[in-house]
Short mmCIF file of C-alpha atoms in Angstrom, two decimals:
data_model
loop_
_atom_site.label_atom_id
_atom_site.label_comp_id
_atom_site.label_asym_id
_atom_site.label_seq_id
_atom_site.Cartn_x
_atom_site.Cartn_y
_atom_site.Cartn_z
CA UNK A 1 172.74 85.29 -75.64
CA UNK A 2 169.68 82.63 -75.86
CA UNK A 3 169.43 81.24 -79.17
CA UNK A 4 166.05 82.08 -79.58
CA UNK A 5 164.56 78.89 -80.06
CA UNK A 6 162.94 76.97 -77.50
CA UNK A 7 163.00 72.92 -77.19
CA UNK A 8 160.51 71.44 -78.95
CA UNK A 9 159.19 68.11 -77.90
CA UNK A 10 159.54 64.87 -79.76
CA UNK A 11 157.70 65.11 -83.09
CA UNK A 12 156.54 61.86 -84.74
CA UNK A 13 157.88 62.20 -88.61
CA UNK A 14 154.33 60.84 -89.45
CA UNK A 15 152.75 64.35 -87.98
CA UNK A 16 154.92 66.47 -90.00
CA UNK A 17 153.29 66.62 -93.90
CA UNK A 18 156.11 66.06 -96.77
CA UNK A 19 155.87 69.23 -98.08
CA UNK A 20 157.00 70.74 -94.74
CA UNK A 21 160.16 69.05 -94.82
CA UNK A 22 160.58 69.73 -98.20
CA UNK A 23 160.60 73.47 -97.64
CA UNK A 24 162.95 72.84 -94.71
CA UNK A 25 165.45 71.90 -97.52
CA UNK A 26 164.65 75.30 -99.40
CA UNK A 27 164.54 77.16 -95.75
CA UNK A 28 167.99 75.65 -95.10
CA UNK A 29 169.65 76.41 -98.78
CA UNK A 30 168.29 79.97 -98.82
CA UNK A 31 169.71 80.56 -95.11
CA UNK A 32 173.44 79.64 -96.87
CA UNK A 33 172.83 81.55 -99.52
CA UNK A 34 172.16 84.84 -97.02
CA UNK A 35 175.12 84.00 -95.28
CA UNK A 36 177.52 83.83 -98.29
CA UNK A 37 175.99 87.12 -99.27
CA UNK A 38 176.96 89.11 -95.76
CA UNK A 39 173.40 88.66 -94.08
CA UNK A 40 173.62 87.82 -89.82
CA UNK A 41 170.07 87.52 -89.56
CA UNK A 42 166.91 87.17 -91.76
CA UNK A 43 162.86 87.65 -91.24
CA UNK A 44 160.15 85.06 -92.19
CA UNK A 45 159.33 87.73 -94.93
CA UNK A 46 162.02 87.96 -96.70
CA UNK A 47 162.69 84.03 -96.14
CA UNK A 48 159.82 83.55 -97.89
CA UNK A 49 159.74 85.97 -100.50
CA UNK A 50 163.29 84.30 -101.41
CA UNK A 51 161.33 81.22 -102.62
CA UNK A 52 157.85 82.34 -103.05
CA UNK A 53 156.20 81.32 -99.94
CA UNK A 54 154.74 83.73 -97.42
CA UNK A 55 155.94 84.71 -94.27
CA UNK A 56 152.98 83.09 -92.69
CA UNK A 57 153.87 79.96 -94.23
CA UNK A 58 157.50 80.16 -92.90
CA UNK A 59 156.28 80.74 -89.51
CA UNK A 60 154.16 77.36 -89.53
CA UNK A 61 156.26 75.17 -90.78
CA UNK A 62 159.21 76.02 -88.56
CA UNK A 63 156.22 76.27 -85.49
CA UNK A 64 156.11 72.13 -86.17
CA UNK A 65 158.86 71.84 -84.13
CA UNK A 66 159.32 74.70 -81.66
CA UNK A 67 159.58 78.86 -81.37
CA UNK A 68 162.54 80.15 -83.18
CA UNK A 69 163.61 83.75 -83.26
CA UNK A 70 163.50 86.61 -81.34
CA UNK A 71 161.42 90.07 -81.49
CA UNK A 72 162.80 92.91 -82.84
CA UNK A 73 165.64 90.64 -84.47
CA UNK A 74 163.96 88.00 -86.68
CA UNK A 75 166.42 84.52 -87.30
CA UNK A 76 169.94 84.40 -86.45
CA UNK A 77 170.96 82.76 -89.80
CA UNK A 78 173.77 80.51 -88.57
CA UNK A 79 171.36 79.68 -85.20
CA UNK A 80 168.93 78.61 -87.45
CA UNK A 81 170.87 76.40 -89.82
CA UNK A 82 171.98 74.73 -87.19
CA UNK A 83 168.31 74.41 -85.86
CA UNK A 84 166.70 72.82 -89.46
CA UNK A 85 170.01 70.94 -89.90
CA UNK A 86 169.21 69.32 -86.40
CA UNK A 87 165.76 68.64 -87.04
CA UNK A 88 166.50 66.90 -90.32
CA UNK A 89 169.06 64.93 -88.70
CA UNK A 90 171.84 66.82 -91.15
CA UNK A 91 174.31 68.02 -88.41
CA UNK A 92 176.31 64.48 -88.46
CA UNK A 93 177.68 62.39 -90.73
CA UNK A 94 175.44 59.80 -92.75
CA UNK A 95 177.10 56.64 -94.52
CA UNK A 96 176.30 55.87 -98.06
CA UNK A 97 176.06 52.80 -100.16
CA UNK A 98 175.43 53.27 -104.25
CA UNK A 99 174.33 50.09 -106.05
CA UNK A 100 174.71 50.62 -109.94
CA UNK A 101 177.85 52.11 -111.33
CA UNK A 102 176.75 52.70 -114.87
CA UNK A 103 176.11 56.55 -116.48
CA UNK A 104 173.84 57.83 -113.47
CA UNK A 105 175.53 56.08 -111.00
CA UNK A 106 179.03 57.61 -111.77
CA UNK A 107 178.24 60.79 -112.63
CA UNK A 108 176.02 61.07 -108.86
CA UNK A 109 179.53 59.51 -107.54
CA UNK A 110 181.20 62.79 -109.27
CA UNK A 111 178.86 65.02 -107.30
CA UNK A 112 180.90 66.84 -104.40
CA UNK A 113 177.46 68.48 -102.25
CA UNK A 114 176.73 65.16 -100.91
CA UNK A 115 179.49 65.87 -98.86
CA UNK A 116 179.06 69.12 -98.16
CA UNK A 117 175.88 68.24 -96.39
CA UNK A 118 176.89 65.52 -94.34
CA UNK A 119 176.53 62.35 -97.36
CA UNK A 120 179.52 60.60 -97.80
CA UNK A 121 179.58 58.02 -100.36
CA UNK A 122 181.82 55.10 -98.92
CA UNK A 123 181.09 52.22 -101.10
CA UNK A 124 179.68 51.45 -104.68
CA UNK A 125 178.65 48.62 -105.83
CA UNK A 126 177.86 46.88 -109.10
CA UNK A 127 177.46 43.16 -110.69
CA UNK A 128 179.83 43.94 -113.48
CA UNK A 129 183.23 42.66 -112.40
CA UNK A 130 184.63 45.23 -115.38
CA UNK A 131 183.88 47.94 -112.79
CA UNK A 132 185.09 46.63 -109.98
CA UNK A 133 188.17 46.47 -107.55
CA UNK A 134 188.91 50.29 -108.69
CA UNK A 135 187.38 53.22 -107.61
CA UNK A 136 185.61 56.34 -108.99
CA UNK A 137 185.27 59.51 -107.75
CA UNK A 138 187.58 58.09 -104.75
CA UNK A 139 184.73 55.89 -104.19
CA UNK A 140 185.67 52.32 -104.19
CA UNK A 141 183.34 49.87 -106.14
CA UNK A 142 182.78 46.12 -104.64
CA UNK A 143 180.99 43.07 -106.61
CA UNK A 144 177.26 43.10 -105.38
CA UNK A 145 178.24 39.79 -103.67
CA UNK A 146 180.07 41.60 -100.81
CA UNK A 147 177.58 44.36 -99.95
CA UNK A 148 176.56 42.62 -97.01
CA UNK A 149 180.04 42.83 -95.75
CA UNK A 150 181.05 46.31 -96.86
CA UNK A 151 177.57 47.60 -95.28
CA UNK A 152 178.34 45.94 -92.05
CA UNK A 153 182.01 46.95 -91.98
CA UNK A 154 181.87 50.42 -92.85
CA UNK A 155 178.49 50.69 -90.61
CA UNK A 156 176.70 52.23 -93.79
CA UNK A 157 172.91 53.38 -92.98
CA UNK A 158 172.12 54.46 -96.25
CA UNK A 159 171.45 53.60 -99.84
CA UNK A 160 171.09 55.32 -103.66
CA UNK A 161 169.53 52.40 -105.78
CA UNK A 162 171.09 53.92 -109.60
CA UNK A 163 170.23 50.45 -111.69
CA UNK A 164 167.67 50.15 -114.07
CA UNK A 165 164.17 49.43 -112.88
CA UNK A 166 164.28 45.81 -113.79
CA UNK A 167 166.78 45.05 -111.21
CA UNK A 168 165.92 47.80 -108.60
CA UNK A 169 163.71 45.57 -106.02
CA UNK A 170 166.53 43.32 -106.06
CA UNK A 171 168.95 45.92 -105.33
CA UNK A 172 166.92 47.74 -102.62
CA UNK A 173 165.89 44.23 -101.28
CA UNK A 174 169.91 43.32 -100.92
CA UNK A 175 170.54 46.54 -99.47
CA UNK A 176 167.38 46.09 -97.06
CA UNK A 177 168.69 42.88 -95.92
CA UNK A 178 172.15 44.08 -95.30
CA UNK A 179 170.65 46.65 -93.00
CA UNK A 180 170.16 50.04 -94.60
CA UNK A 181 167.73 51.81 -93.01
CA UNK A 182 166.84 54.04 -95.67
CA UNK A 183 167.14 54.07 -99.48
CA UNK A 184 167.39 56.69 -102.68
CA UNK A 185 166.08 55.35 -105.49
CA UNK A 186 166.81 56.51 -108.82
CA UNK A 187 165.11 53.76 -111.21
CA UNK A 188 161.83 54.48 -112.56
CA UNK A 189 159.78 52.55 -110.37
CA UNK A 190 158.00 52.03 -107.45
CA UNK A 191 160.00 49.49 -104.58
CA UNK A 192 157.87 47.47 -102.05
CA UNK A 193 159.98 47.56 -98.63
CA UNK A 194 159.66 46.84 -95.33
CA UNK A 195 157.69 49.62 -93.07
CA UNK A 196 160.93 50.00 -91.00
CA UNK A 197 163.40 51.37 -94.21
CA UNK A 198 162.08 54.79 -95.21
CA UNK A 199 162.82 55.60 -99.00
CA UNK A 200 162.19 58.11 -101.08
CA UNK A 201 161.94 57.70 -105.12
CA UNK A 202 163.40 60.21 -107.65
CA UNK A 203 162.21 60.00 -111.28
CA UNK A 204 163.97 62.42 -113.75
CA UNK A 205 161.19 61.96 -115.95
CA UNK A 206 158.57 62.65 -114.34
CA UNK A 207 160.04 65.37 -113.18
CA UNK A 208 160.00 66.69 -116.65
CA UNK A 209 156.17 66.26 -116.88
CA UNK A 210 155.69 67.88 -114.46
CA UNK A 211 157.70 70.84 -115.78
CA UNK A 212 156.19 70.03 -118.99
CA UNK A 213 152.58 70.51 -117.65
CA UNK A 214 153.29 73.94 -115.78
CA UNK A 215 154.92 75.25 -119.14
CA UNK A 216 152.13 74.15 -121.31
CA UNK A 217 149.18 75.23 -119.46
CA UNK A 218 151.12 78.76 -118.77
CA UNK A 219 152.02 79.03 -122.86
CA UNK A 220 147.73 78.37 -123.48
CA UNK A 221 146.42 81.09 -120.96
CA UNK A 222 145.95 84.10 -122.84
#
C-alpha cells in the first residue's frame, strides 16, 4: 500500500522558517501520543486541534517538504512519524558530548528521552578533576583536556554546553574545534561560532518571562 507521501526534493534548512520545525517537534510528539492511545491514523484537524493550530496550518508546514496522506484516510500515524522523524534527521542515532557536570549538567545526564529519540549521551566532560574518571547516569566524565580525543574516538557530532556563561564560549569554542557540528547551549548567553556549527540556545529564564508576560497581560484584561 503506497505510503502516501510523495518524495520531496532537497529543501535548503535556510527556506524552512524556525517555527515550522518547531511544530514538527509538536506534530511528531502528538502523533506518539495517538498511537499510545489506540489511534492508526489521524486528520490535519484533529492534529491541530491537539495543540491549537489549525488544520490549515498543519497542511503547510508538512507541504514544505512533500504531499503526505491520502483521501478519504487522512495520516497513517506510524507512516508519518517516520516521515517528520526523517526530515528532522531523528530516525538514526546522534552522538553526544556534555561539557559541565555541575547541578544542570547531571540532572540533563539523568534524563532517559534523549535516548528515546535517538540522543545518546556518550561522554561528559568537566575541568573539575573531583568529577572525573567516574561516571553518572552511565555516562562517563573525562577532564576537559581530553575532549578532543573522546570526540574523535567515539565520532561524537554533537554538543550540550551546561557551564556557566562565563566559561561557555570557551566550552563551545573547544567543542567547535574538536569537530562538533552542532551545539546545545544551556548558559545564559549568546555564543559567536563558526557559520558551519548550527546551535541552538536554551535559557530557562527567559523562558519564564516569557511565561511571565502571557500570565500577566491575561490576569489585567478584564
Amino acid at each position: 500500500m503506497s505510503s502516501g507521501r510523495r518524495k520531496s526534493e532537497s529543501v535548503d534548512p535556510k527556506d524552512v522558517p524556525k517555527a515550522v520545525v518547531s511544530r514538527l517537534s509538536l506534530y511528531l510528539r502528538e502523533l506518539h501520543h495517538l498511537i499510545a492511545a489506540g489511534h492508526a491514523t489521524t486528520s490535519s484537524g484533529r492534529l491541530g486541534q491537539q495543540l491549537g493550530f489549525s488544520d490549515a496550518q498543519v497542511r503547510r508546514d508538512l507541504a514544505y517538504f512533500g504531499h503526505f496522506g491520502q483521501p478519504g484516510v487522512g495520516y497513517r500515524c506510524d507512516e508519518l512519524i517516520g516521515a517528520i522523524r526523517s526530515i528532522l534527521g531523528t530516525d538514526r542515532e546522534w552522538r553526544v558530548a556534555m561539557v559541565g557536570v555541575g547541578n544542570l549538567g547531571q540532572a540533563l545526564l539523568g534524563y532517559r528521552g534523549f535516548a528515546s529519540q535517538g540522543f545518546t549521551i556518550v561522554a561528559a566532560f568537566d575541568v573539575d578533576q573531583g568529577k572525573t574518571n567516574r561516571e553518572v547516569g552511565g555516562v562517563p566524565v573525562f577532564s576537559l583536556d581530553e575532549l578532543a580525543e573522546v570526540v574523535r574516538d567515539k565520532q561524537i557530532e554533537l554538543g550540550l554546553v551546561a557551564v556557566p556563561a562565563t566559561t561557555a564560549q570557551q566550552a563551545a569554542d573547544r567543542l567547535v574545534a574538536a569537530g562538533v557540528a552542532g551545539i546545545l547551549n544551556f548558559a545564559p548567553v549568546t555564543l559567536n561560532l563558526p557559520d558551519h556549527v548550527s546551535h541552538v540556545g536554551v535559557d530557562l529564564a527567559t523562558e519564564l518571562e516569557q511565561l511571565c508576560f502571557s500570565v500577566a497581560n491575561r490576569s489585567s484584561q478584564p
